[in-house]
PDB file of C-alpha atoms in Angstrom:
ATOM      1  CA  UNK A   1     137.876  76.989  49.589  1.00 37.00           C
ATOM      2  CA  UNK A   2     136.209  74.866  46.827  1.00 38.00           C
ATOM      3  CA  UNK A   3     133.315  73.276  48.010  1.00 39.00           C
ATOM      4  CA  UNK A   4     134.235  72.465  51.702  1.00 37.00           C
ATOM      5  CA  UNK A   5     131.605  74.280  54.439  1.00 34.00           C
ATOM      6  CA  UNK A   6     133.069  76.453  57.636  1.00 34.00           C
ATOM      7  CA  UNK A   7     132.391  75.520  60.665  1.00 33.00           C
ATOM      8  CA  UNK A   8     129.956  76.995  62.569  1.00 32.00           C
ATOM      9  CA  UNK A   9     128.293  75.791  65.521  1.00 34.00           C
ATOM     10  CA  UNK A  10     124.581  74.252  65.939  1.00 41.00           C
ATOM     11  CA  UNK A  11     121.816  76.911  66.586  1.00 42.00           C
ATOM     12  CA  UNK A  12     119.963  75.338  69.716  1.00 42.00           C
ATOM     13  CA  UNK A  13     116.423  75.058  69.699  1.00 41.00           C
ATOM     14  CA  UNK A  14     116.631  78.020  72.418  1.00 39.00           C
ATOM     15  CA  UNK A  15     117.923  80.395  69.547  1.00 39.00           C
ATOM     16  CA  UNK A  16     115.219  79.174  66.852  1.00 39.00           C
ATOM     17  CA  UNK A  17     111.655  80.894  66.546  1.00 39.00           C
ATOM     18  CA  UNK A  18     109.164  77.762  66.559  1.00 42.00           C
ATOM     19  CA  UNK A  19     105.873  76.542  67.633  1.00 38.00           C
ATOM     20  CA  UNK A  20     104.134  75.063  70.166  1.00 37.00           C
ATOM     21  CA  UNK A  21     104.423  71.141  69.488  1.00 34.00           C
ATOM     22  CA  UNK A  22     100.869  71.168  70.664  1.00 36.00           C
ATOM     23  CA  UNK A  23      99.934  72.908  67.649  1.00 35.00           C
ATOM     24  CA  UNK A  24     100.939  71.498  64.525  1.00 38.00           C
ATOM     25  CA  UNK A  25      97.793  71.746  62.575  1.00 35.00           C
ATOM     26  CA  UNK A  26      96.857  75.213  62.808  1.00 37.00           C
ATOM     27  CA  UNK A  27      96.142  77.731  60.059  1.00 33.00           C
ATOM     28  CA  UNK A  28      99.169  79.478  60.148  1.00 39.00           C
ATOM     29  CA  UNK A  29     101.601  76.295  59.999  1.00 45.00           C
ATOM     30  CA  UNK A  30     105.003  75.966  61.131  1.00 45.00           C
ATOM     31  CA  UNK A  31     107.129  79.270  61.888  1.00 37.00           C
ATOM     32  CA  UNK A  32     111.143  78.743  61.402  1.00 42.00           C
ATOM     33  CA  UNK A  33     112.800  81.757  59.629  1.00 33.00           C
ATOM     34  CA  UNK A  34     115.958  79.741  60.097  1.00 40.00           C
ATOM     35  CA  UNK A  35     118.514  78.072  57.763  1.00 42.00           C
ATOM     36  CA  UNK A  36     120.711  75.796  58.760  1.00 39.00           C
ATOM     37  CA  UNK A  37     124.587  76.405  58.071  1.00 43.00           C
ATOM     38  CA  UNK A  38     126.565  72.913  60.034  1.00 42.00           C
ATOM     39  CA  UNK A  39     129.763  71.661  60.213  1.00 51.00           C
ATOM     40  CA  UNK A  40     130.427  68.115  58.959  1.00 61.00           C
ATOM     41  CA  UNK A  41     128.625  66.018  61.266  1.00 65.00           C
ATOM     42  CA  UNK A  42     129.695  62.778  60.818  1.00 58.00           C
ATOM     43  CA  UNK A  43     132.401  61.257  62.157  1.00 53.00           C
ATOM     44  CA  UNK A  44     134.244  63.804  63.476  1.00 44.00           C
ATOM     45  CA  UNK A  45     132.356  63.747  66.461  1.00 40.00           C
ATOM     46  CA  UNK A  46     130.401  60.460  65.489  1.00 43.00           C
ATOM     47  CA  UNK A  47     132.482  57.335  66.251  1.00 44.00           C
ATOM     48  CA  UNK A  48     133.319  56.397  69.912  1.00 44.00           C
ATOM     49  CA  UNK A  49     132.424  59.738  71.534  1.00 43.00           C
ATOM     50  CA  UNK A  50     129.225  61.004  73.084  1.00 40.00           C
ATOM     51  CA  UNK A  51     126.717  63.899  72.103  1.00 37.00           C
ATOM     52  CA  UNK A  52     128.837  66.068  74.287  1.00 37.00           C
ATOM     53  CA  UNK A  53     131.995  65.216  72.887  1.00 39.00           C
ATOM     54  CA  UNK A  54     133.501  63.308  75.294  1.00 41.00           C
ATOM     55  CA  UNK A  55     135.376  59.725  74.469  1.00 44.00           C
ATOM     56  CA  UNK A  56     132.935  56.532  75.091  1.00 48.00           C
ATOM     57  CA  UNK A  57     134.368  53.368  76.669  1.00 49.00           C
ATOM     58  CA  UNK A  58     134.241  50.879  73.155  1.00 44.00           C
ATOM     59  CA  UNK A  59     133.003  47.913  75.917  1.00 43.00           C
ATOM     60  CA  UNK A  60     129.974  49.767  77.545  1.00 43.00           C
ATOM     61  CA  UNK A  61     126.790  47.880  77.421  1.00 40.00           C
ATOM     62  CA  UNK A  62     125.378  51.914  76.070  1.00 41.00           C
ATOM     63  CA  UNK A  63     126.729  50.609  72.493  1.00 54.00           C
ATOM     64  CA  UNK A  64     123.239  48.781  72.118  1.00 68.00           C
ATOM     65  CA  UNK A  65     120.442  50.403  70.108  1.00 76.00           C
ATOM     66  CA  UNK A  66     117.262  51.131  72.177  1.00 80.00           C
ATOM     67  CA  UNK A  67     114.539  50.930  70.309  1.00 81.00           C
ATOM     68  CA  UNK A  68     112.508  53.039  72.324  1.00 84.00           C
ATOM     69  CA  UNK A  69     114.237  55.530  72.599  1.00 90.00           C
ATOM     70  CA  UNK A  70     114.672  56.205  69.391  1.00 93.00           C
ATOM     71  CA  UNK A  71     113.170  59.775  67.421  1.00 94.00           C
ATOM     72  CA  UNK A  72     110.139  58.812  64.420  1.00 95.00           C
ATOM     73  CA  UNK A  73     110.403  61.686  61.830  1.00 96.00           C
ATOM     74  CA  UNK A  74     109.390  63.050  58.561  1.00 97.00           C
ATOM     75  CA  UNK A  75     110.352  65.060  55.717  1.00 98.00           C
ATOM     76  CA  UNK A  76     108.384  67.027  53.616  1.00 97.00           C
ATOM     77  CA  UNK A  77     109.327  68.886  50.391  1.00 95.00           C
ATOM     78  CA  UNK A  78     106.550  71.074  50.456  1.00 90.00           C
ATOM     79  CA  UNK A  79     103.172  68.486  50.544  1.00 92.00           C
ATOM     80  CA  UNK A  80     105.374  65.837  49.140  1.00 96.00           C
ATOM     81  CA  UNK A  81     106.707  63.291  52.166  1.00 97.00           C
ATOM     82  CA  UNK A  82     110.369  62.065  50.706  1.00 97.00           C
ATOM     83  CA  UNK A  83     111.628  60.638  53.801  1.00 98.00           C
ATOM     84  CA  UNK A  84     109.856  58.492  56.697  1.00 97.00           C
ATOM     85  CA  UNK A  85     111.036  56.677  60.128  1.00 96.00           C
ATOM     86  CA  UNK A  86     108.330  55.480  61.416  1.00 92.00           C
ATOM     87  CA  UNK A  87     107.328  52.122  62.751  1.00 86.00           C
ATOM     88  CA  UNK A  88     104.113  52.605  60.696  1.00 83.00           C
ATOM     89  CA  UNK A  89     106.014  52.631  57.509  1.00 80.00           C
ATOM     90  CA  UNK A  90     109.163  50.569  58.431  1.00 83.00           C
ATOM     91  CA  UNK A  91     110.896  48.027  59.900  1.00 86.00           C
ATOM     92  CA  UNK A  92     112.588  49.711  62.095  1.00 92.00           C
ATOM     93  CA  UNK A  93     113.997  46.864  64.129  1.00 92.00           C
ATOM     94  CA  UNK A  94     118.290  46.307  64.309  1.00 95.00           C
ATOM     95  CA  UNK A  95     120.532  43.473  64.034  1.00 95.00           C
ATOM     96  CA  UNK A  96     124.221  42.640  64.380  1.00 95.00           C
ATOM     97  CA  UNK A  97     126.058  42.750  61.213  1.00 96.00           C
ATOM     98  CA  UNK A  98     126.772  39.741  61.080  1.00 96.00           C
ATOM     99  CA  UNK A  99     122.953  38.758  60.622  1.00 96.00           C
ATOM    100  CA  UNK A 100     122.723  41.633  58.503  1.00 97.00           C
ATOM    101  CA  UNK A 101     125.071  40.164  55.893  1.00 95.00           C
ATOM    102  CA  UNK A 102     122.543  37.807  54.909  1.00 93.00           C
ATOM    103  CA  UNK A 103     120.242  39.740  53.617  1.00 96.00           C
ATOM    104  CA  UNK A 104     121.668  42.557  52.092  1.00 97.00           C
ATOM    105  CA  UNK A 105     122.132  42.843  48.485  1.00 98.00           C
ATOM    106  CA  UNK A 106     124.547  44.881  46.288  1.00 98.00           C
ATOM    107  CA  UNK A 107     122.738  48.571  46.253  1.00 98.00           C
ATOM    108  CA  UNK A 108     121.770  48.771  49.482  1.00 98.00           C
ATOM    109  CA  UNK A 109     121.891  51.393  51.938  1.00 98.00           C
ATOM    110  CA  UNK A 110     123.131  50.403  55.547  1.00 98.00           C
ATOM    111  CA  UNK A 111     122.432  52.326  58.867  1.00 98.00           C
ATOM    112  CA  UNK A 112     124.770  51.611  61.756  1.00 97.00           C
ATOM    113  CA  UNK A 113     123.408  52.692  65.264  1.00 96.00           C
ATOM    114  CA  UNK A 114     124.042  52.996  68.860  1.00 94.00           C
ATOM    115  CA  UNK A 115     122.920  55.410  71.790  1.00 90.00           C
ATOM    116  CA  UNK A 116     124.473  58.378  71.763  1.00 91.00           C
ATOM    117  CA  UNK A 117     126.576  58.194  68.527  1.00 94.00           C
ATOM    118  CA  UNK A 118     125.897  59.643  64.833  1.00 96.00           C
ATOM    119  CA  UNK A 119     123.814  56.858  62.966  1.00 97.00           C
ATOM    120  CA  UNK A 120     126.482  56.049  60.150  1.00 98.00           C
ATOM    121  CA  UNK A 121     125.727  55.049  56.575  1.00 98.00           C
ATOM    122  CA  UNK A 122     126.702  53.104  54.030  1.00 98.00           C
ATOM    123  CA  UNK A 123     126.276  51.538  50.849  1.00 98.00           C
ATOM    124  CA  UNK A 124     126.700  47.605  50.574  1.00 98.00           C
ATOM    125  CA  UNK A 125     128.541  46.813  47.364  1.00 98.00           C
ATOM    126  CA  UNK A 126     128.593  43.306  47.664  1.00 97.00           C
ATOM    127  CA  UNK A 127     131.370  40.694  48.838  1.00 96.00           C
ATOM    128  CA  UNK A 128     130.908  41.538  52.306  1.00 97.00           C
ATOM    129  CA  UNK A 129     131.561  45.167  51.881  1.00 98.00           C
ATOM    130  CA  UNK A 130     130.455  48.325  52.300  1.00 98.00           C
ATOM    131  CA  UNK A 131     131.398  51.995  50.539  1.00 98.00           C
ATOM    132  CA  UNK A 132     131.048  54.824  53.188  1.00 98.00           C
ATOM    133  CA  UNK A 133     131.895  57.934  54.316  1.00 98.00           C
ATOM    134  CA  UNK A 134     134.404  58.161  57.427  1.00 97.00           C
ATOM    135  CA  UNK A 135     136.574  60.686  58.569  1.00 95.00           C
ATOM    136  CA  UNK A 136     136.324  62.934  55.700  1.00 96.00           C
ATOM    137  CA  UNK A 137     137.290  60.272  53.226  1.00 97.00           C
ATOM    138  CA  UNK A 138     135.032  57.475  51.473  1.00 98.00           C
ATOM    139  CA  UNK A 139     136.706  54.521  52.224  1.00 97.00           C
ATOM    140  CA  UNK A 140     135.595  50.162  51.224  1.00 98.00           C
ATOM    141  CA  UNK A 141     135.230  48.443  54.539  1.00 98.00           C
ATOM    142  CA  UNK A 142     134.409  44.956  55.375  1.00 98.00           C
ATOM    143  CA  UNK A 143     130.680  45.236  56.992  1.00 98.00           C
ATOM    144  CA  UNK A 144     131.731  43.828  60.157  1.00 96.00           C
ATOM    145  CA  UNK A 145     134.295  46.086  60.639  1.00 97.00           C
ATOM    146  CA  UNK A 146     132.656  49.490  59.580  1.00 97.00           C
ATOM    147  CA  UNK A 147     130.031  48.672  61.732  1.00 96.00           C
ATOM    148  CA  UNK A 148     132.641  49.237  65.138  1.00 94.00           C
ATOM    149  CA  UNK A 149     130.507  46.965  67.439  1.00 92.00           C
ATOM    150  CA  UNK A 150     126.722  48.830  66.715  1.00 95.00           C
ATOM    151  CA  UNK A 151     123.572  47.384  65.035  1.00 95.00           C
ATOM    152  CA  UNK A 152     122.722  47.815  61.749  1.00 97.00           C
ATOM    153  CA  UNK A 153     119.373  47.866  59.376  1.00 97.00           C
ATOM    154  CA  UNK A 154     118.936  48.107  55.660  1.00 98.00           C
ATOM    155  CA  UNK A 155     117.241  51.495  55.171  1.00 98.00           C
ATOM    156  CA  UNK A 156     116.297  51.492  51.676  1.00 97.00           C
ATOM    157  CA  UNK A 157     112.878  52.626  52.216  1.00 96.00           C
ATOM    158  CA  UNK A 158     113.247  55.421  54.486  1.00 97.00           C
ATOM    159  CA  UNK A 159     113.861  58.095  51.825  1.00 98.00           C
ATOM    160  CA  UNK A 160     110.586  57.812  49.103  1.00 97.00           C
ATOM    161  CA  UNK A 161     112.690  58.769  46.077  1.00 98.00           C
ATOM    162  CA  UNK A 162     113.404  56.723  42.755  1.00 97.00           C
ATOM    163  CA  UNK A 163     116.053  54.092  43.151  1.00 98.00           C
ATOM    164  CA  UNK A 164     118.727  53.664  41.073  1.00 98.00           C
ATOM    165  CA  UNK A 165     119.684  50.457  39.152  1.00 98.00           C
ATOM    166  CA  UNK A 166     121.460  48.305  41.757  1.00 98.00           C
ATOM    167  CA  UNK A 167     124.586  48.416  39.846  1.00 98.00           C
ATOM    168  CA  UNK A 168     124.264  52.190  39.032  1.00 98.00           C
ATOM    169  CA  UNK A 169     124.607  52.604  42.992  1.00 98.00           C
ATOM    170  CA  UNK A 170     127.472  50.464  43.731  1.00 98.00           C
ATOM    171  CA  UNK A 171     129.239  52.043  40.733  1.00 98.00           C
ATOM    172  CA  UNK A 172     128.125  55.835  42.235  1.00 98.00           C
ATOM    173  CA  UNK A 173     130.064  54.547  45.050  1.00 98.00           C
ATOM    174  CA  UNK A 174     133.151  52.826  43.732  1.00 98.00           C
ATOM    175  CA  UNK A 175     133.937  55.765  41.803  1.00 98.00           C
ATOM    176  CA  UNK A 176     134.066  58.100  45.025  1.00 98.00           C
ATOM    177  CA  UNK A 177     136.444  55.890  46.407  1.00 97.00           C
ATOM    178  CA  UNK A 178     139.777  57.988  47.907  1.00 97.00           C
ATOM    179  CA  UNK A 179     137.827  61.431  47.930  1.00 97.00           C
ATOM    180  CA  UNK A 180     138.901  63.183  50.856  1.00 96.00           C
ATOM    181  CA  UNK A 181     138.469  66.164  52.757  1.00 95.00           C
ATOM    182  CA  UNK A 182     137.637  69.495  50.520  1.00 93.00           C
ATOM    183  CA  UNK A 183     137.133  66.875  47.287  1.00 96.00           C
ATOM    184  CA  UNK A 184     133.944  65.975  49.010  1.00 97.00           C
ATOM    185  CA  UNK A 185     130.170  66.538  48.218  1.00 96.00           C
ATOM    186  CA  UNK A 186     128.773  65.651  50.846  1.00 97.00           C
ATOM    187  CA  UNK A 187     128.532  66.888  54.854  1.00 95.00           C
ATOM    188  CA  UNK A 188     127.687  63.071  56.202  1.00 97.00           C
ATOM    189  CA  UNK A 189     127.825  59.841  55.866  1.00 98.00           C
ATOM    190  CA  UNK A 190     124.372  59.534  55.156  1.00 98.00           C
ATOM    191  CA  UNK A 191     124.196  62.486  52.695  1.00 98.00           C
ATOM    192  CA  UNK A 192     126.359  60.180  50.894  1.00 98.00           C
ATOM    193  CA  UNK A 193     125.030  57.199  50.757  1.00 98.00           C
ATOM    194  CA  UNK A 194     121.335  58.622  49.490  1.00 98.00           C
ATOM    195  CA  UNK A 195     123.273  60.150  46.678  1.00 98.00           C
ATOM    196  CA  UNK A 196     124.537  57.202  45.568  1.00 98.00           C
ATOM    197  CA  UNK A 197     121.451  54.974  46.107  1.00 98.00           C
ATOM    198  CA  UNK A 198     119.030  58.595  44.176  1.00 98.00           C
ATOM    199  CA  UNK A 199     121.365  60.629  42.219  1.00 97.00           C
ATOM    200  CA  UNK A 200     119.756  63.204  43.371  1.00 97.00           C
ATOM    201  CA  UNK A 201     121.956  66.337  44.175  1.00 95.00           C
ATOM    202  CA  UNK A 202     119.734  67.622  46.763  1.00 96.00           C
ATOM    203  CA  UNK A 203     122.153  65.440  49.033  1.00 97.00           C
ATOM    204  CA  UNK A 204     124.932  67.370  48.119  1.00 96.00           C
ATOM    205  CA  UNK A 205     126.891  70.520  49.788  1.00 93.00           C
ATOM    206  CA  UNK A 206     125.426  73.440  47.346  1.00 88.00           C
ATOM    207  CA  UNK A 207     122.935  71.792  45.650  1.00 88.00           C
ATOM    208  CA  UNK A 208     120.027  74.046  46.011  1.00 85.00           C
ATOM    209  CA  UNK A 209     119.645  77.714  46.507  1.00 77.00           C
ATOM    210  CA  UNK A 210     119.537  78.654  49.939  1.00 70.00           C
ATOM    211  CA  UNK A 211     117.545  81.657  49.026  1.00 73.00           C
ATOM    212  CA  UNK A 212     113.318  82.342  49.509  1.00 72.00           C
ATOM    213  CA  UNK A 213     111.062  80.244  51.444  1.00 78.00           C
ATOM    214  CA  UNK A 214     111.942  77.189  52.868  1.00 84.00           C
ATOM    215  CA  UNK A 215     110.381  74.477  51.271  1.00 92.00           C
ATOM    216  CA  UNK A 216     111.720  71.412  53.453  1.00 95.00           C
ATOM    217  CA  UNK A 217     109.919  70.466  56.816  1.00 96.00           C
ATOM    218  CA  UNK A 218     111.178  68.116  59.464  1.00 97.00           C
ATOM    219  CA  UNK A 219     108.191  67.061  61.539  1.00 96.00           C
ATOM    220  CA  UNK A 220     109.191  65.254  64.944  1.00 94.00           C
ATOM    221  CA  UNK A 221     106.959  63.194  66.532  1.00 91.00           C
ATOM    222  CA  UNK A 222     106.653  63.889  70.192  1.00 87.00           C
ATOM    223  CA  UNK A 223     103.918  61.645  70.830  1.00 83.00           C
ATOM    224  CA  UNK A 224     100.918  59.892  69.704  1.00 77.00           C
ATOM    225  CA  UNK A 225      99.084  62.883  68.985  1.00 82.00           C
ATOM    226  CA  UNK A 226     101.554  65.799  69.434  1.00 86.00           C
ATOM    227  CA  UNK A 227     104.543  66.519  66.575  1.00 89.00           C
ATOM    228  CA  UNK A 228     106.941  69.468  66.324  1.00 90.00           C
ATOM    229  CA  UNK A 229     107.607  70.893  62.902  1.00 93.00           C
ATOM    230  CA  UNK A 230     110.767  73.035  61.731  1.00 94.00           C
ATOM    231  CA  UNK A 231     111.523  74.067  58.366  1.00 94.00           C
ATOM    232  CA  UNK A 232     114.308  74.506  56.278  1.00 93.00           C
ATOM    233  CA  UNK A 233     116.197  76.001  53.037  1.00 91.00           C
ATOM    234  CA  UNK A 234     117.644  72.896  51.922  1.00 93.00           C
ATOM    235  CA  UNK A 235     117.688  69.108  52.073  1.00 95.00           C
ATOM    236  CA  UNK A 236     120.962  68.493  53.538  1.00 93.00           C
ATOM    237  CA  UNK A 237     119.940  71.116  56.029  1.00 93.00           C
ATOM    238  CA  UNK A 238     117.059  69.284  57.145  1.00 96.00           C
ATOM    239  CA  UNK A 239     119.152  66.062  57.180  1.00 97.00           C
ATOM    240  CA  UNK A 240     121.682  67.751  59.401  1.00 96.00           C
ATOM    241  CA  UNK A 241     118.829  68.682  61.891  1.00 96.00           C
ATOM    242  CA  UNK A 242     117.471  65.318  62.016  1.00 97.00           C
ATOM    243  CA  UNK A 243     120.544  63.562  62.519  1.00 97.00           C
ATOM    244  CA  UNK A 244     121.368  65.190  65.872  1.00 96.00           C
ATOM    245  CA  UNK A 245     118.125  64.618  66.945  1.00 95.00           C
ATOM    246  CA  UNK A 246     118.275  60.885  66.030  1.00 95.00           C
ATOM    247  CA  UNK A 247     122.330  61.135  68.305  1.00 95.00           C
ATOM    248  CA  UNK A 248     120.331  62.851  71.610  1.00 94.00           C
ATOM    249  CA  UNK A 249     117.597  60.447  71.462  1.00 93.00           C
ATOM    250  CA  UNK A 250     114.090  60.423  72.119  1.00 92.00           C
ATOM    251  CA  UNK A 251     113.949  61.430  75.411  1.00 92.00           C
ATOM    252  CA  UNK A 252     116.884  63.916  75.561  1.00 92.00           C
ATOM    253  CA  UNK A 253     115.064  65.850  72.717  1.00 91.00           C
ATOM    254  CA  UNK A 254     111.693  65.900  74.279  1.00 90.00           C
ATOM    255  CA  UNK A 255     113.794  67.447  77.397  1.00 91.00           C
ATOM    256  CA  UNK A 256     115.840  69.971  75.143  1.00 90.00           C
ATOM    257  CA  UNK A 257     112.325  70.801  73.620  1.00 86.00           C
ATOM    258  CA  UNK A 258     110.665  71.013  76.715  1.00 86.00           C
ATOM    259  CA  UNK A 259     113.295  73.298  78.377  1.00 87.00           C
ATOM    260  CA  UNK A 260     113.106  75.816  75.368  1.00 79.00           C
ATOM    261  CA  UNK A 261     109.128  76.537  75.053  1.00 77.00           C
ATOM    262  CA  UNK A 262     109.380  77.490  79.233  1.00 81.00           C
ATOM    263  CA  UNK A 263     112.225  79.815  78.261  1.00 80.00           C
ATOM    264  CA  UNK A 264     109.812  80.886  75.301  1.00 70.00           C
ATOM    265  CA  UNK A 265     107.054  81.207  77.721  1.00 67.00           C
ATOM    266  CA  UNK A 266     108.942  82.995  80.262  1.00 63.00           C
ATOM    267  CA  UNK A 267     110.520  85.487  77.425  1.00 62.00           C
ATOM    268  CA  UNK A 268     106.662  86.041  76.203  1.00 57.00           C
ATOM    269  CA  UNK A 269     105.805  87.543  79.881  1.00 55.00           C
TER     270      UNK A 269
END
C-alpha cells in the first residue's frame, strides 16, 4: 500500500472522551485517549462542495471569508506552542489574490479561504505562481487561478518553527512537482506546504510514532475566557482536527460542541 492512509471516517466529538470547555486549567488537564486516523482531507471534499458534501454554486456570495466567524487555535507540543491563529499574534485579515500578489515573495506560504470549504495551501514560488497540493497531485498554478474565486493571506507566521532559506522552500516544492496519489507524503494541502516552508517531517504521513502519550494539544478558543483542549498522537493528526474545525466555522463548532457535552451530561445521569 506504500505510504497511502485508508480511509476511515471522522470520530465526532460525540464519540471522543473530553472536557468541559469551562475547565481548561484544572489539575488534571485535558482528557483525550484518542488518536486520530483521517482520510485525505483536502480536496477531495475541499473545492466547490460544502462541509456536508454537497456541490456549492461557484457564484454564491457564501464564497467570501467571514472574519468572524472564523475558529482562533493553538498547538502545543507538549509546553512548547508551534502553531498560533490568533488575532493577538497575527494578521489574520484576507485579500483577493490579486492584491495578494504584491506582496508575496518566493518562500511563502499561501492560505486560500472561504466559508464552508477546506482552507487550501500553497507555496508561492515566484512569477506569479504557486506549488500546491490538489487532488492528490502537487501541481504549479498561476495564483489567481489556484485560488478558485476565495481570499487569500500569507501565513508564514502561523506555525513557530525555523524557516527554511527562501530558495530551499521553493526548491522543496519544485522537486515534488507530478507526485501523485500513493507517491505522496502528505494527507493535505497544508501538511504540504509546512513541509516545504520547515523540513520538518512531523508534517508527513508516518512521521512519528503513534504509540504512548500524546504529546500534541489543539486548544480551541470558545471565547474570551473559555477554550476546549484535545490531544493527540501526532502532528498531522492534530492538523487534521483543526482543519475541519477551521471548514465548520466558528459557530457551527461551538454548536457541534455544545450538542455533545448535553449528550455527555445526559449519559453521566
Amino acid at each position: 500500500m506504500g505510504n497511502q492512509m485508508d480511509k476511515l471516517s471522522h470520530l465526532s466529538y460525540a464519540e471522543i472522551p473530553t472536557v468541559d470547555p469551562h475547565g481548561v486549567d484544572t489539575e488534571e488537564g485535558p482528557r483525550i485517549g484518542v488518536s486520530y486516523i483521517f482520510s485525505n482531507d483536502d480536496d477531495e471534499l475541499g473545492d466547490g462542495c460544502a462541509a456536508d458534501g454537497t456541490m456549492k454554486d461557484p457564484n454564491q456570495e457564501e464564497k467570501q471569508f467571514d472574519r468572524r466567524d472564523e475558529v482562533e487555535s493553538a498547538v502545543y507540543n507538549r509546553d512548547e506552542c508551534i502553531y498560533e491563529k490568533s488575532v493577538k499574534s497575527a494578521n489574520l485579515e484576507v485579500s483577493s489574490p490579486e492584491n495578494l500578489l504584491n506582496r508575496c515573495k518566493a518562500g511563502d506560504l499561501v492560505e486560500f479561504v472561504a466559508i464552508g470549504l477546506l482552507p487550501h495551501w500553497a507555496v508561492y514560488v515566484g512569477d506569479f505562481q504557486v506549488v500546491h497540493l490538489h487532488r492528490a497531485e502537487v501541481k504549479n498554478s498561476f495564483l489567481t487561478d489556484a485560488s478558485q474565486g476565495r481570499r487569500c493571506r500569507i501565513v508564514n507566521d502561523f506555525y513557530k518553527f525555523k524557516a527554511l532559506a527562501p530558495d530551499m522552500v521553493v526548491q522543496n516544492a519544485m522537486e515534488q512537482m507530478g507526485l501523485k496519489n500513493r507517491e505522496l507524503s502528505w494527507r493535505n494541502s497544508e501538511c504540504f506546504a509546512a513541509w516545504c516552508r520547515f523540513g520538518r517531517r512531523e508534517f508527513k504521513m508516518g512521521g512519528e510514532i503513534r504509540i504512548g502519550k500524546q504529546p500534541y494539544r489543539l486548544k480551541v478558543d470558545m471565547s474570551d475566557k473559555h477554550s476546549h483542549m484535545l490531544e493527540f498522537q501526532s502532528l498531522e493528526d492534530t492538523i487534521m482536527e483543526k482543519r475541519r474545525n477551521d471548514q465548520l466555522g466558528r459557530k457551527a463548532m461551538l454548536q457541534e460542541l455544545a450538542a455533545h457535552f448535553r449528550r455527555r451530561g445526559g449519559d453521566q445521569k
